[in-house]
CSV table of C-alpha atoms and ligand atoms in Angstrom, one decimal:
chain,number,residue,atom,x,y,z
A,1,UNK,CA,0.1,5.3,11.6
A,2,UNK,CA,-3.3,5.4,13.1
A,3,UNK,CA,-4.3,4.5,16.5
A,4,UNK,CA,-5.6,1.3,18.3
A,5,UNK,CA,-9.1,0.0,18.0
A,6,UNK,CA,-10.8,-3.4,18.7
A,7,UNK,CA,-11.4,-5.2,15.1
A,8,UNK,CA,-15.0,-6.1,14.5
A,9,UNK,CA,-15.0,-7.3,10.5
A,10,UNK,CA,-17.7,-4.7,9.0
A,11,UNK,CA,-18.2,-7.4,6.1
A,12,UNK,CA,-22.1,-7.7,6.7
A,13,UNK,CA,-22.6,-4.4,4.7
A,14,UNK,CA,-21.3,-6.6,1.8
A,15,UNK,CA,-24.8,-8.9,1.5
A,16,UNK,CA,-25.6,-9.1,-1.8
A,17,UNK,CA,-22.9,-6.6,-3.1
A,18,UNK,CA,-21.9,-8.3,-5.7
A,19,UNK,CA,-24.6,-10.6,-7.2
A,20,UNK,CA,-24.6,-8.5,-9.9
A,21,UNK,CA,-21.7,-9.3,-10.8
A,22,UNK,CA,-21.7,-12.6,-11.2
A,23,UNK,CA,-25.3,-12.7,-12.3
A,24,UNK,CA,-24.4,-10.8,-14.9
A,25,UNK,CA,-21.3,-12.9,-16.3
A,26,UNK,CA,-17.9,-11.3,-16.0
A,27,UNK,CA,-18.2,-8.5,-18.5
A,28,UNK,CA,-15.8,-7.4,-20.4
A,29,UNK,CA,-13.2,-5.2,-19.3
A,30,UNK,CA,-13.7,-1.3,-20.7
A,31,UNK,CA,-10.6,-0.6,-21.6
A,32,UNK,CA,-7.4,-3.2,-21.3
A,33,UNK,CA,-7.7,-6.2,-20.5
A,34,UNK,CA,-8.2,-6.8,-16.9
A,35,UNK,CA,-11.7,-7.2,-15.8
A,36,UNK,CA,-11.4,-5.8,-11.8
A,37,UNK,CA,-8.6,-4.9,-9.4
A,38,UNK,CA,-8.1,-6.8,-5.8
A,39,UNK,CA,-5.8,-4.9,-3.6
A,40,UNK,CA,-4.0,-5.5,-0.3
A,41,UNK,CA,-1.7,-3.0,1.5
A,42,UNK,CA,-1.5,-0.6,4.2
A,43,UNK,CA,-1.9,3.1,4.3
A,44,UNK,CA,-0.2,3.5,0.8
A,45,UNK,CA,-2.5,2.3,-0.8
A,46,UNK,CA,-6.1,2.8,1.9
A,47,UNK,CA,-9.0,4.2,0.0
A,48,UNK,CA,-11.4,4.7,2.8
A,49,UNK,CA,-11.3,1.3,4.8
A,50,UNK,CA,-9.8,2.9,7.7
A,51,UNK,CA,-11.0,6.1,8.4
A,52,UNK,CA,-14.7,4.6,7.6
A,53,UNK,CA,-13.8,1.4,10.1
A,54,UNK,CA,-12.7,4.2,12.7
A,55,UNK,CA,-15.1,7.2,11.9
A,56,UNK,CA,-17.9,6.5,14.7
A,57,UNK,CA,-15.1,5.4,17.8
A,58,UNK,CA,-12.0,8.2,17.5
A,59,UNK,CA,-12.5,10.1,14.5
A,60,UNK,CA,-9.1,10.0,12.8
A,61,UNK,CA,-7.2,13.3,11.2
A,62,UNK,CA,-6.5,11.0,7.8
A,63,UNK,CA,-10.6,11.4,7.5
A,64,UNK,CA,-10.0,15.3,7.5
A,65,UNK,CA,-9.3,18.6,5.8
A,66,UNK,CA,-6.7,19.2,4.1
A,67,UNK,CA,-6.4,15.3,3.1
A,68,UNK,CA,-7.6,15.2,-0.5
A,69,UNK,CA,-7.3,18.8,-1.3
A,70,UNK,CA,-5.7,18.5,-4.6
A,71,UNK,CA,-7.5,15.8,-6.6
A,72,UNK,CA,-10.8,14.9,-4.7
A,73,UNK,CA,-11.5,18.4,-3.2
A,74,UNK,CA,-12.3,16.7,0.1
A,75,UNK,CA,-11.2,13.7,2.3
A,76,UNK,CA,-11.9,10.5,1.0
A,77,UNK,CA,-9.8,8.2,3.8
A,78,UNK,CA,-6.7,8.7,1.3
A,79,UNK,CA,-3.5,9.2,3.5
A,80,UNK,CA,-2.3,12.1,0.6
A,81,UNK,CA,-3.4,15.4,-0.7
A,82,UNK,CA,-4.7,12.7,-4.0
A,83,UNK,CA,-4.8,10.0,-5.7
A,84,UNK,CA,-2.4,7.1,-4.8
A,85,UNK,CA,-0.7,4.6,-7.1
A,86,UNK,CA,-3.9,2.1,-7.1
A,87,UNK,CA,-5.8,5.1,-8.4
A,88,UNK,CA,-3.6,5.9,-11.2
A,89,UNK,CA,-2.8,2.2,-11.9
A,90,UNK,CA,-7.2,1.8,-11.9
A,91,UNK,CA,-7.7,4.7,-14.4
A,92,UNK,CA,-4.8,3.5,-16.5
A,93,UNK,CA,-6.3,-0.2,-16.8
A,94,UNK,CA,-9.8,1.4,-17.2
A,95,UNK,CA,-11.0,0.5,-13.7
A,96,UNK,CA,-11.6,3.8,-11.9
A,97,UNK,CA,-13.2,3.3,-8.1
A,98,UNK,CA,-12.0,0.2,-6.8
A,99,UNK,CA,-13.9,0.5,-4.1
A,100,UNK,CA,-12.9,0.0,-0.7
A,101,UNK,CA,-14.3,-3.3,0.9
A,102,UNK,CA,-15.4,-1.6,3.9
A,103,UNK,CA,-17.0,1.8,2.5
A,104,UNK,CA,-19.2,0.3,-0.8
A,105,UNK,CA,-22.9,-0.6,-0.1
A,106,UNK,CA,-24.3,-2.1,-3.3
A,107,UNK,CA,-23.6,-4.5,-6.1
A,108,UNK,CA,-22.4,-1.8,-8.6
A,109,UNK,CA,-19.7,-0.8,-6.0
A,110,UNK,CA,-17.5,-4.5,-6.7
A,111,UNK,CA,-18.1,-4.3,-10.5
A,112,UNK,CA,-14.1,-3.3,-11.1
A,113,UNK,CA,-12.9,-5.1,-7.7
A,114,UNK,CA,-12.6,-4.0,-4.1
A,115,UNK,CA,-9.9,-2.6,-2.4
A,116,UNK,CA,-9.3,-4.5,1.3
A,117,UNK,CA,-6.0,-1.8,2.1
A,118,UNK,CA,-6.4,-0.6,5.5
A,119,UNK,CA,-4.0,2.2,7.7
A,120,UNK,CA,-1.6,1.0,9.9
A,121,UNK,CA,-1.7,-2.5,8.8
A,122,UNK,CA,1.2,-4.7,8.9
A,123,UNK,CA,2.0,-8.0,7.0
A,124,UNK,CA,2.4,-10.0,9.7
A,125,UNK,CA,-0.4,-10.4,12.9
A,126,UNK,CA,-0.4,-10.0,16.3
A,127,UNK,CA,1.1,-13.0,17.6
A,128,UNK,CA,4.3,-12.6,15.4
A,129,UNK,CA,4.5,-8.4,17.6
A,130,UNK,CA,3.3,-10.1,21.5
A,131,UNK,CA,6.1,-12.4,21.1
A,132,UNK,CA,8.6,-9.5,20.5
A,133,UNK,CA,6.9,-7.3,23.2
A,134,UNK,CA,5.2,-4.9,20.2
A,135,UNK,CA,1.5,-4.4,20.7
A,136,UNK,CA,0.8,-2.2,17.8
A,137,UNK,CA,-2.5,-3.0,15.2
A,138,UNK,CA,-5.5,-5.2,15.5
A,139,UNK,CA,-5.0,-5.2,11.1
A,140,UNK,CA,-2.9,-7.5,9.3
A,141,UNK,CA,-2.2,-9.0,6.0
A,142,UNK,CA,-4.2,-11.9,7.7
A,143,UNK,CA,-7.4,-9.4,8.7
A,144,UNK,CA,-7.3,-8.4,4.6
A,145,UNK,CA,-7.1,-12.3,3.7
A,146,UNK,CA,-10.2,-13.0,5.8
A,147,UNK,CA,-12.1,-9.8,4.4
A,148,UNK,CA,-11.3,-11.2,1.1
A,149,UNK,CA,-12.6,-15.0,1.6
A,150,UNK,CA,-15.8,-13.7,3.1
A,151,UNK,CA,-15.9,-11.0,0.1
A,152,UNK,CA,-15.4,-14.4,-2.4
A,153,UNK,CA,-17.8,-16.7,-0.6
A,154,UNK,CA,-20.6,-14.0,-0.8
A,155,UNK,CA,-20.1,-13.4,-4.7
A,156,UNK,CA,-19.9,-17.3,-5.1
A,157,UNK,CA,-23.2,-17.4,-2.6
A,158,UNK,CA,-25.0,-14.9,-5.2
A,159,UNK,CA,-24.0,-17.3,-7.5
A,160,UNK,CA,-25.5,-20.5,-6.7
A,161,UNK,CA,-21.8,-21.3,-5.8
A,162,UNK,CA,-21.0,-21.8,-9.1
A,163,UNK,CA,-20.1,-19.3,-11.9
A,164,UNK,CA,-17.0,-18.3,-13.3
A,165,UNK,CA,-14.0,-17.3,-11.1
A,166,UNK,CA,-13.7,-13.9,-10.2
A,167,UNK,CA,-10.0,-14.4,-9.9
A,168,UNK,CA,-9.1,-15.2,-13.5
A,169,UNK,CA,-9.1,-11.8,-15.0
A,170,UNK,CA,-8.5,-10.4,-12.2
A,171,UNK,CA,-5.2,-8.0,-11.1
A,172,UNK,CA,-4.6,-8.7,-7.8
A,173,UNK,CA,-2.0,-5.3,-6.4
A,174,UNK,CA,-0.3,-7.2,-3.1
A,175,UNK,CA,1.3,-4.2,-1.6
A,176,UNK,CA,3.0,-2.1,-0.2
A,177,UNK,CA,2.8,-4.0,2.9
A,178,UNK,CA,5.4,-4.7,5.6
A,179,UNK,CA,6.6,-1.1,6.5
A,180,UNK,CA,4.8,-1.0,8.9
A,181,UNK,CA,6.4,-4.2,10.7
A,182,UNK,CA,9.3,-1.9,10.9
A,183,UNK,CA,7.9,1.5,11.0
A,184,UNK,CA,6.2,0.5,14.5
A,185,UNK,CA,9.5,-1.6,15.7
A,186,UNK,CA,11.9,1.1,15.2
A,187,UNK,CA,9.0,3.8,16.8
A,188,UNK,CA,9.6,1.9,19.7
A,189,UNK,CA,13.0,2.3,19.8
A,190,UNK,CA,13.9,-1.6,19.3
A,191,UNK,CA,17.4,-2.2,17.7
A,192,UNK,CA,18.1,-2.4,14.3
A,193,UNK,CA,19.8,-5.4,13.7
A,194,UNK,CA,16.5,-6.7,15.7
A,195,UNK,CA,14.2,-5.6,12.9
A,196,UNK,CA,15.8,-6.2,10.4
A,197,UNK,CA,15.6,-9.7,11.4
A,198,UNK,CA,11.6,-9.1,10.9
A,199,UNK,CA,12.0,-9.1,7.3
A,200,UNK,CA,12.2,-12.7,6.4
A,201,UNK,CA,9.0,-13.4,8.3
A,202,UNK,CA,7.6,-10.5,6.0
A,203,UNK,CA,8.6,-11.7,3.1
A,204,UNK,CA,7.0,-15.0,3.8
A,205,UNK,CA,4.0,-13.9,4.8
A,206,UNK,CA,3.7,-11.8,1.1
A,207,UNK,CA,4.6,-15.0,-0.7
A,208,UNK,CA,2.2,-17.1,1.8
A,209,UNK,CA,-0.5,-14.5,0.5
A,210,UNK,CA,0.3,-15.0,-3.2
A,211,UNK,CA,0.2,-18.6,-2.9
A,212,UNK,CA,-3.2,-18.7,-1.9
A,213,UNK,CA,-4.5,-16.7,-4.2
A,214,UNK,CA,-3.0,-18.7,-6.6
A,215,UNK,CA,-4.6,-21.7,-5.9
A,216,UNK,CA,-8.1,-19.6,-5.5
A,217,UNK,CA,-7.3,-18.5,-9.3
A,218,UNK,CA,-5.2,-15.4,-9.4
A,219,UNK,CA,-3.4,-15.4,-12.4
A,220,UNK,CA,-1.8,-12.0,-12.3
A,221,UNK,CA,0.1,-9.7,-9.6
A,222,UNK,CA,2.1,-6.6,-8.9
A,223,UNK,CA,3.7,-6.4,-5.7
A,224,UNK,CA,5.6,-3.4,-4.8
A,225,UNK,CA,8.6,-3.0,-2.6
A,226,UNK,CA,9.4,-0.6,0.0
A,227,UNK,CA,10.0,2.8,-0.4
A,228,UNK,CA,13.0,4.9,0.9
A,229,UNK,CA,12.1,5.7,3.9
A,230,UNK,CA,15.0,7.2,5.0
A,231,UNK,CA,14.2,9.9,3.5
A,232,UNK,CA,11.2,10.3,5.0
A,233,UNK,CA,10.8,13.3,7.1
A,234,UNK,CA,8.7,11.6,10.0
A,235,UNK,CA,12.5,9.3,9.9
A,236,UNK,CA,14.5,12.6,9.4
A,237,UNK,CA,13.2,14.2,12.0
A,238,UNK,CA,13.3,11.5,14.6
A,239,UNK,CA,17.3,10.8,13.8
A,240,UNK,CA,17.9,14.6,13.4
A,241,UNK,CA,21.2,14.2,15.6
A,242,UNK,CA,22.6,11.1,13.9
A,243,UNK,CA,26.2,12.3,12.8
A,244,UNK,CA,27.2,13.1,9.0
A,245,UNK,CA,28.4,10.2,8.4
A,246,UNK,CA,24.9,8.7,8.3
A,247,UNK,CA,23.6,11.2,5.6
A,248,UNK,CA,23.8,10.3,1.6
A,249,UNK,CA,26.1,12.8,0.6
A,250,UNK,CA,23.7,13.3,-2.4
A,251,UNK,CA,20.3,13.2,-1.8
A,252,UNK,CA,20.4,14.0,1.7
A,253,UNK,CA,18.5,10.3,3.5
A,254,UNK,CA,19.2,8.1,6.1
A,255,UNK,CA,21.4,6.1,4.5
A,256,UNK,CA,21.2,3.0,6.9
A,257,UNK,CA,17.2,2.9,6.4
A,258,UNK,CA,17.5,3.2,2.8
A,259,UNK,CA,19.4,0.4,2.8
A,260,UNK,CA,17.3,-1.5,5.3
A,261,UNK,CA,14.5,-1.0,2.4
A,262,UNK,CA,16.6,-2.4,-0.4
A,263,UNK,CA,17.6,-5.3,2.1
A,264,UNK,CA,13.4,-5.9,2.2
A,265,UNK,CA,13.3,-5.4,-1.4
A,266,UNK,CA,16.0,-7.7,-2.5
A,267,UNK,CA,15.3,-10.8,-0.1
A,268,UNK,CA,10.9,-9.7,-1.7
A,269,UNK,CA,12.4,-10.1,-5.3
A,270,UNK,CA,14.2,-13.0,-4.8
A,271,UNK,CA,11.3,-14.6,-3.7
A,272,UNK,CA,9.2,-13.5,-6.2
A,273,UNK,CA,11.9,-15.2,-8.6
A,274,UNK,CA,10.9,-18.1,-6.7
A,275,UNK,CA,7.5,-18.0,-7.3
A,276,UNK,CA,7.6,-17.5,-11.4
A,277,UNK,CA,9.2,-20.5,-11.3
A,278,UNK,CA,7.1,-22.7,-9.3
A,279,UNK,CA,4.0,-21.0,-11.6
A,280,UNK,CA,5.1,-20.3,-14.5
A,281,UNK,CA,1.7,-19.7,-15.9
A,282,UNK,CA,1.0,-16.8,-13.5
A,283,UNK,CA,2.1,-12.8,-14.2
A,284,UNK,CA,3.8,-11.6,-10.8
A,285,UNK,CA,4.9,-8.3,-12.0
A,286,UNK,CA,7.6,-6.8,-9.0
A,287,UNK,CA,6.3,-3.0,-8.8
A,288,UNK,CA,9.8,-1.1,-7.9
A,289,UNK,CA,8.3,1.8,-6.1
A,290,UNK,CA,12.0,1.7,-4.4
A,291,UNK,CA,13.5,2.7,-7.8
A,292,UNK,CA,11.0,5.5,-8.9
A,293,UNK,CA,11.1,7.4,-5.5
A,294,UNK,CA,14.9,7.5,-5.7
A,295,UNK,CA,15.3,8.8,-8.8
A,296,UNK,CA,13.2,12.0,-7.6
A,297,UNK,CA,15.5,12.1,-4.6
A,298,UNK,CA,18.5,12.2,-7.1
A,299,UNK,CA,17.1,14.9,-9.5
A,300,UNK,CA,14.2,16.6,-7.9
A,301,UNK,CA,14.2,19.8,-10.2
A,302,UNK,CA,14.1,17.9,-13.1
A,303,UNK,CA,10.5,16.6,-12.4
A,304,UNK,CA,9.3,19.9,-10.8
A,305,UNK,CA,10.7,19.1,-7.0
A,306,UNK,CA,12.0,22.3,-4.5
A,307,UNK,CA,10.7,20.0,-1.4
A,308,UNK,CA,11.8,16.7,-1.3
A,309,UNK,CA,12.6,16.3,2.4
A,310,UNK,CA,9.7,18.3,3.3
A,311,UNK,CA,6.3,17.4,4.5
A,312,UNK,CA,3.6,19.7,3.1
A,313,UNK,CA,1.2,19.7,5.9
A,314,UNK,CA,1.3,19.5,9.5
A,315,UNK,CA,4.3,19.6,11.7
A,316,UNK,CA,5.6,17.5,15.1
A,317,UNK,CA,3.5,19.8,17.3
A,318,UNK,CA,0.4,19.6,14.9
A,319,UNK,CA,-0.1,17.2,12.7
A,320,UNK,CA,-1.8,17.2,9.4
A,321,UNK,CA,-5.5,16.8,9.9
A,322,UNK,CA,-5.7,18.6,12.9
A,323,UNK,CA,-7.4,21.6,13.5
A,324,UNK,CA,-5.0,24.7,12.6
A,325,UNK,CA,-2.0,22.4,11.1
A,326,UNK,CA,0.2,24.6,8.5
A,327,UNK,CA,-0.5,23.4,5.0
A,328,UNK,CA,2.2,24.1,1.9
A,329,UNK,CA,1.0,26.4,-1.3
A,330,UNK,CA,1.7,23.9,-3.6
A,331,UNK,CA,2.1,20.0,-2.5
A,332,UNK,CA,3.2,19.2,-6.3
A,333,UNK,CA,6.7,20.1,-5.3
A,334,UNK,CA,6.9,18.1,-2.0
A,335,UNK,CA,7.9,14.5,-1.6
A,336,UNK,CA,6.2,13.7,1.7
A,337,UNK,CA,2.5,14.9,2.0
A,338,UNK,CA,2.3,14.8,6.0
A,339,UNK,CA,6.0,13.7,7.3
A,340,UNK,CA,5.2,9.9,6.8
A,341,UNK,CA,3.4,9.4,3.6
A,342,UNK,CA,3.9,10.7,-0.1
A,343,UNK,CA,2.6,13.6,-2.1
A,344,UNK,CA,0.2,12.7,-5.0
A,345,UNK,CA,3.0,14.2,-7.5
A,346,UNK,CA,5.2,11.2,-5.7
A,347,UNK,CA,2.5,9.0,-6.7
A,348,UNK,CA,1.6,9.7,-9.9
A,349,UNK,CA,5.3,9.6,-11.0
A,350,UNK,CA,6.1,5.9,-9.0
A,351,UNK,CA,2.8,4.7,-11.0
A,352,UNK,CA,4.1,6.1,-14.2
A,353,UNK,CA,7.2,3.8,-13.9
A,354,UNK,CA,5.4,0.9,-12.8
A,355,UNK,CA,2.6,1.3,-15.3
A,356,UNK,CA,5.5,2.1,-18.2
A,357,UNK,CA,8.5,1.4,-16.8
A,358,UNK,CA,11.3,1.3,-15.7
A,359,UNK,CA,10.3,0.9,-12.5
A,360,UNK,CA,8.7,-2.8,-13.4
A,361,UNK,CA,10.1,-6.5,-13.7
A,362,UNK,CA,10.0,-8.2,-15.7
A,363,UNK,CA,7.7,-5.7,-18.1
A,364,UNK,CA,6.2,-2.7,-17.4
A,365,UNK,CA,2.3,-3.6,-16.0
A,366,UNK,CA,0.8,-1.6,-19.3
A,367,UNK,CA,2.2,-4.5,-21.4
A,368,UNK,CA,0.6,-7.5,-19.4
A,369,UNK,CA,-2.7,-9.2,-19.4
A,370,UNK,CA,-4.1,-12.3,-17.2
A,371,UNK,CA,-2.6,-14.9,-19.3
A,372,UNK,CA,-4.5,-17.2,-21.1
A,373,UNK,CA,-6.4,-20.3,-19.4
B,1,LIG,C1,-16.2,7.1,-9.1
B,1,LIG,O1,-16.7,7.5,-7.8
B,1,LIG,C2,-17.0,8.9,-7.8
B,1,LIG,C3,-17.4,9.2,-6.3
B,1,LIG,O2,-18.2,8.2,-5.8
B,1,LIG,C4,-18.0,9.2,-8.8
B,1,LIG,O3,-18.3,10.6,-8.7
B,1,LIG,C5,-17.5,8.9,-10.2
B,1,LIG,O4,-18.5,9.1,-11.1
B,1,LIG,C6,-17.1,7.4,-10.2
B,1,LIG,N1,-16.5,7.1,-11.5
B,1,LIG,C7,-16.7,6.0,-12.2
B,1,LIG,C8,-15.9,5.9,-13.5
B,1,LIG,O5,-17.6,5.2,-11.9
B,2,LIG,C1,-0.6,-15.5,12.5
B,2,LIG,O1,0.5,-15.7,11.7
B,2,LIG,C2,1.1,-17.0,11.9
B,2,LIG,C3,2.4,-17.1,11.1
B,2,LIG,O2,2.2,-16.8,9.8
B,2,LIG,C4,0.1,-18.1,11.5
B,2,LIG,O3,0.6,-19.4,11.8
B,2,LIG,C5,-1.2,-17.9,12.3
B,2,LIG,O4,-2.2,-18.8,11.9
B,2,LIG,C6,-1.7,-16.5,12.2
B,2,LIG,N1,-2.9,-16.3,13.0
B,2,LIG,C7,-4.0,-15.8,12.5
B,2,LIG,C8,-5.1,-15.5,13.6
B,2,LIG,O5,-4.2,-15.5,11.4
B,3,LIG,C1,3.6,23.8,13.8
B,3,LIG,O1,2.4,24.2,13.2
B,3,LIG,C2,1.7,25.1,14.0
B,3,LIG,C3,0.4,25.4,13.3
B,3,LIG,O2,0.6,26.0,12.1
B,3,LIG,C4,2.5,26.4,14.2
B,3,LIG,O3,1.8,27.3,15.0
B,3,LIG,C5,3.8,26.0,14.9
B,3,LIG,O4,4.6,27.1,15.0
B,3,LIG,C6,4.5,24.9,14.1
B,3,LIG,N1,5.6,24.4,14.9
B,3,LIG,C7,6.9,24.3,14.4
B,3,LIG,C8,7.9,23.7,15.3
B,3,LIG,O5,7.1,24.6,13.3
């Protein structure tokens, strides 16, 4: 979940990143019919910004061997062995290398969007934690906000301040973000009922996000839910002696977090319900990456699965990235890459849902486009 670091905001590097881009008029999308991707989230969906943020003070393991064996052949700042959903969801749409905001150095880097994702980031910010005695992560959904306005401001600087809007055609993938807020709560032992009082303040900061970009001209989202993570193993192992009774006969999970992740995802959709009706003119497709993992819990043979519970790489003692950590033959048929985060196999099958359904409402992300103006 990464460790601490003070925040200095490396958004110098992007000086004249994008003038091109603008300069150039808005293109027209290769393939589909969104033009770039924005993304926000946490280390689900981190490209690079973290490990490159963190490389020169305390290198960190997600910026080594074996992450990125099976896709990349080398560590990119991906927490997986591959590609993540934003990957498959960028080649889908035609928009490989959305860069991340942190790592790209010239204009060509933005063309298809920027990625401001960063490990260990929560949704909400520090003072929300110090008030609840958690001193966890200098990044928050707020840090990613602030990236992104200074990211806008330089494009519309290029510009002459005028131009087009780079929202417009834009796809703007909000998410995952909020584990976190309870990964680190329950990490410090704080009671359940506590943090699962957390989740309205969540929620509202993801709709507080959307509304911005809304006014700034975002006319199309997908914002994912939370995942089962009681059936992750970092979440197995750390409740190993909880009694029988808090299993899922069936797929083998913490019941009690699973359903503290549907809790999230049903007061997140409800919300989202919300806000298609206060803009009806805007796409806010809900990505149910809840839905997709679950149905490999349920039938993991049937898409290739012996490992579910299982992390590939790394153990308790040492963890993946380390020197000497254990690493699995074939990660395709694990569920959890390194105890806390998912294989690319889990990947490309929650992005297949999203992309196609049925893991999408109301349609499957394939079938939109950013509605007309
Ligand atoms: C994406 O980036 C990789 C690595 O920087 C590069 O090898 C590849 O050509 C790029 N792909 C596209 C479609 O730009
Ligand atoms: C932190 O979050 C609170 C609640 O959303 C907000 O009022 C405050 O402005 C935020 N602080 C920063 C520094 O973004
Ligand atoms: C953890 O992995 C290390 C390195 O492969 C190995 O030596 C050790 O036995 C493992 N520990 C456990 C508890 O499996």
């Amino acid at each position: 979940m990464g460790g601490r670091l003070s925040f200095s905001p490396a958004v110098a590097v992007l000086c004249c990143a994008a003038a091109a881009l603008v300069a150039t008029g808005l293109g027209s999308p290769a393939q589909g019919c969104y033009s770039r991707i924005f993304s926000f989230g946490d280390s689900l969906t981190d490209t690079g910004n973290y490990v490159h943020l963190t490389a020169s003070k305390s290198p960190s393991p997600y910026g080594e061997p074996p992450y990125g064996r099976t896709f990349f052949g080398r560590p990119t700042g991906r927490a997986s062995d591959g590609r993540l959903v934003i990957d498959f969801i960028a080649q889908e749409l035609g928009l490989a290398n959305v860069t991340a905001i942190q790592v790209g150095t010239g204009p060509a880097d933005f063309q298809h969007g920027a990625n401001f994702a960063i490990i260990s980031s929560t949704a909400n910010n520090a003072t929300f934690f110090a008030g609840k005695g958690l001193d966890i992560t200098p990044f928050s959904l707020d840090t990613q906000m602030l990236w992104f306005r200074t990211h806008l401001q330089q494009l519309s600087l290029q510009n002459g301040g005028g131009g087009g809007n780079v929202l417009s055609d834009a796809l703007v993938a909000l998410g995952e973000i909020g584990g976190n807020d309870y990964n680190f709560a329950f990490t410090k032992g704080m009671p359940r009922e506590t943090v699962r009082a957390f989740v309205p303040a969540v929620v509202d900061k993801l709709a507080a996000a959307v509304e911005e970009l809304i006014g700034m001209g975002a006319r199309a989202f997908v914002v994912p839910g939370n995942l089962p993570f009681g059936c992750a193993p970092l979440y197995l192992q750390r409740f190993r002696g909880a009694g029988a009774g808090e299993y899922d006969g069936q797929t083998g999970c913490l019941s009690w977090f699973n359903r503290f992740a549907e809790y999230h995802n049903r007061v997140l959709t409800a919300r989202l319900d919300a806000l298609r009706r206060l803009h009806p003119d805007v796409t806010i497709v809900y990505a149910d990456w809840y839905g997709a993992m679950t149905s490999i819990f349920q039938a993991p043979g049937k898409l290739g699965f012996t490992n579910v519970l299982r992390q590939c790489c790394g153990n308790q003692t040492v963890p993946c990235g380390k020197a000497g950590c254990a690493v699995c033959d074939d990660p395709s048929t694990y569920g959890s890459w390194d105890g806390t985060h998912p294989t690319e196999a889990v990947y490309k099958v929650i992005a297949g849902g999203v992309l196609h359904g049925p893991h999408a409402y109301p349609v499957p992300l394939a079938k939109t486009c950013p509605p007309p103006s």
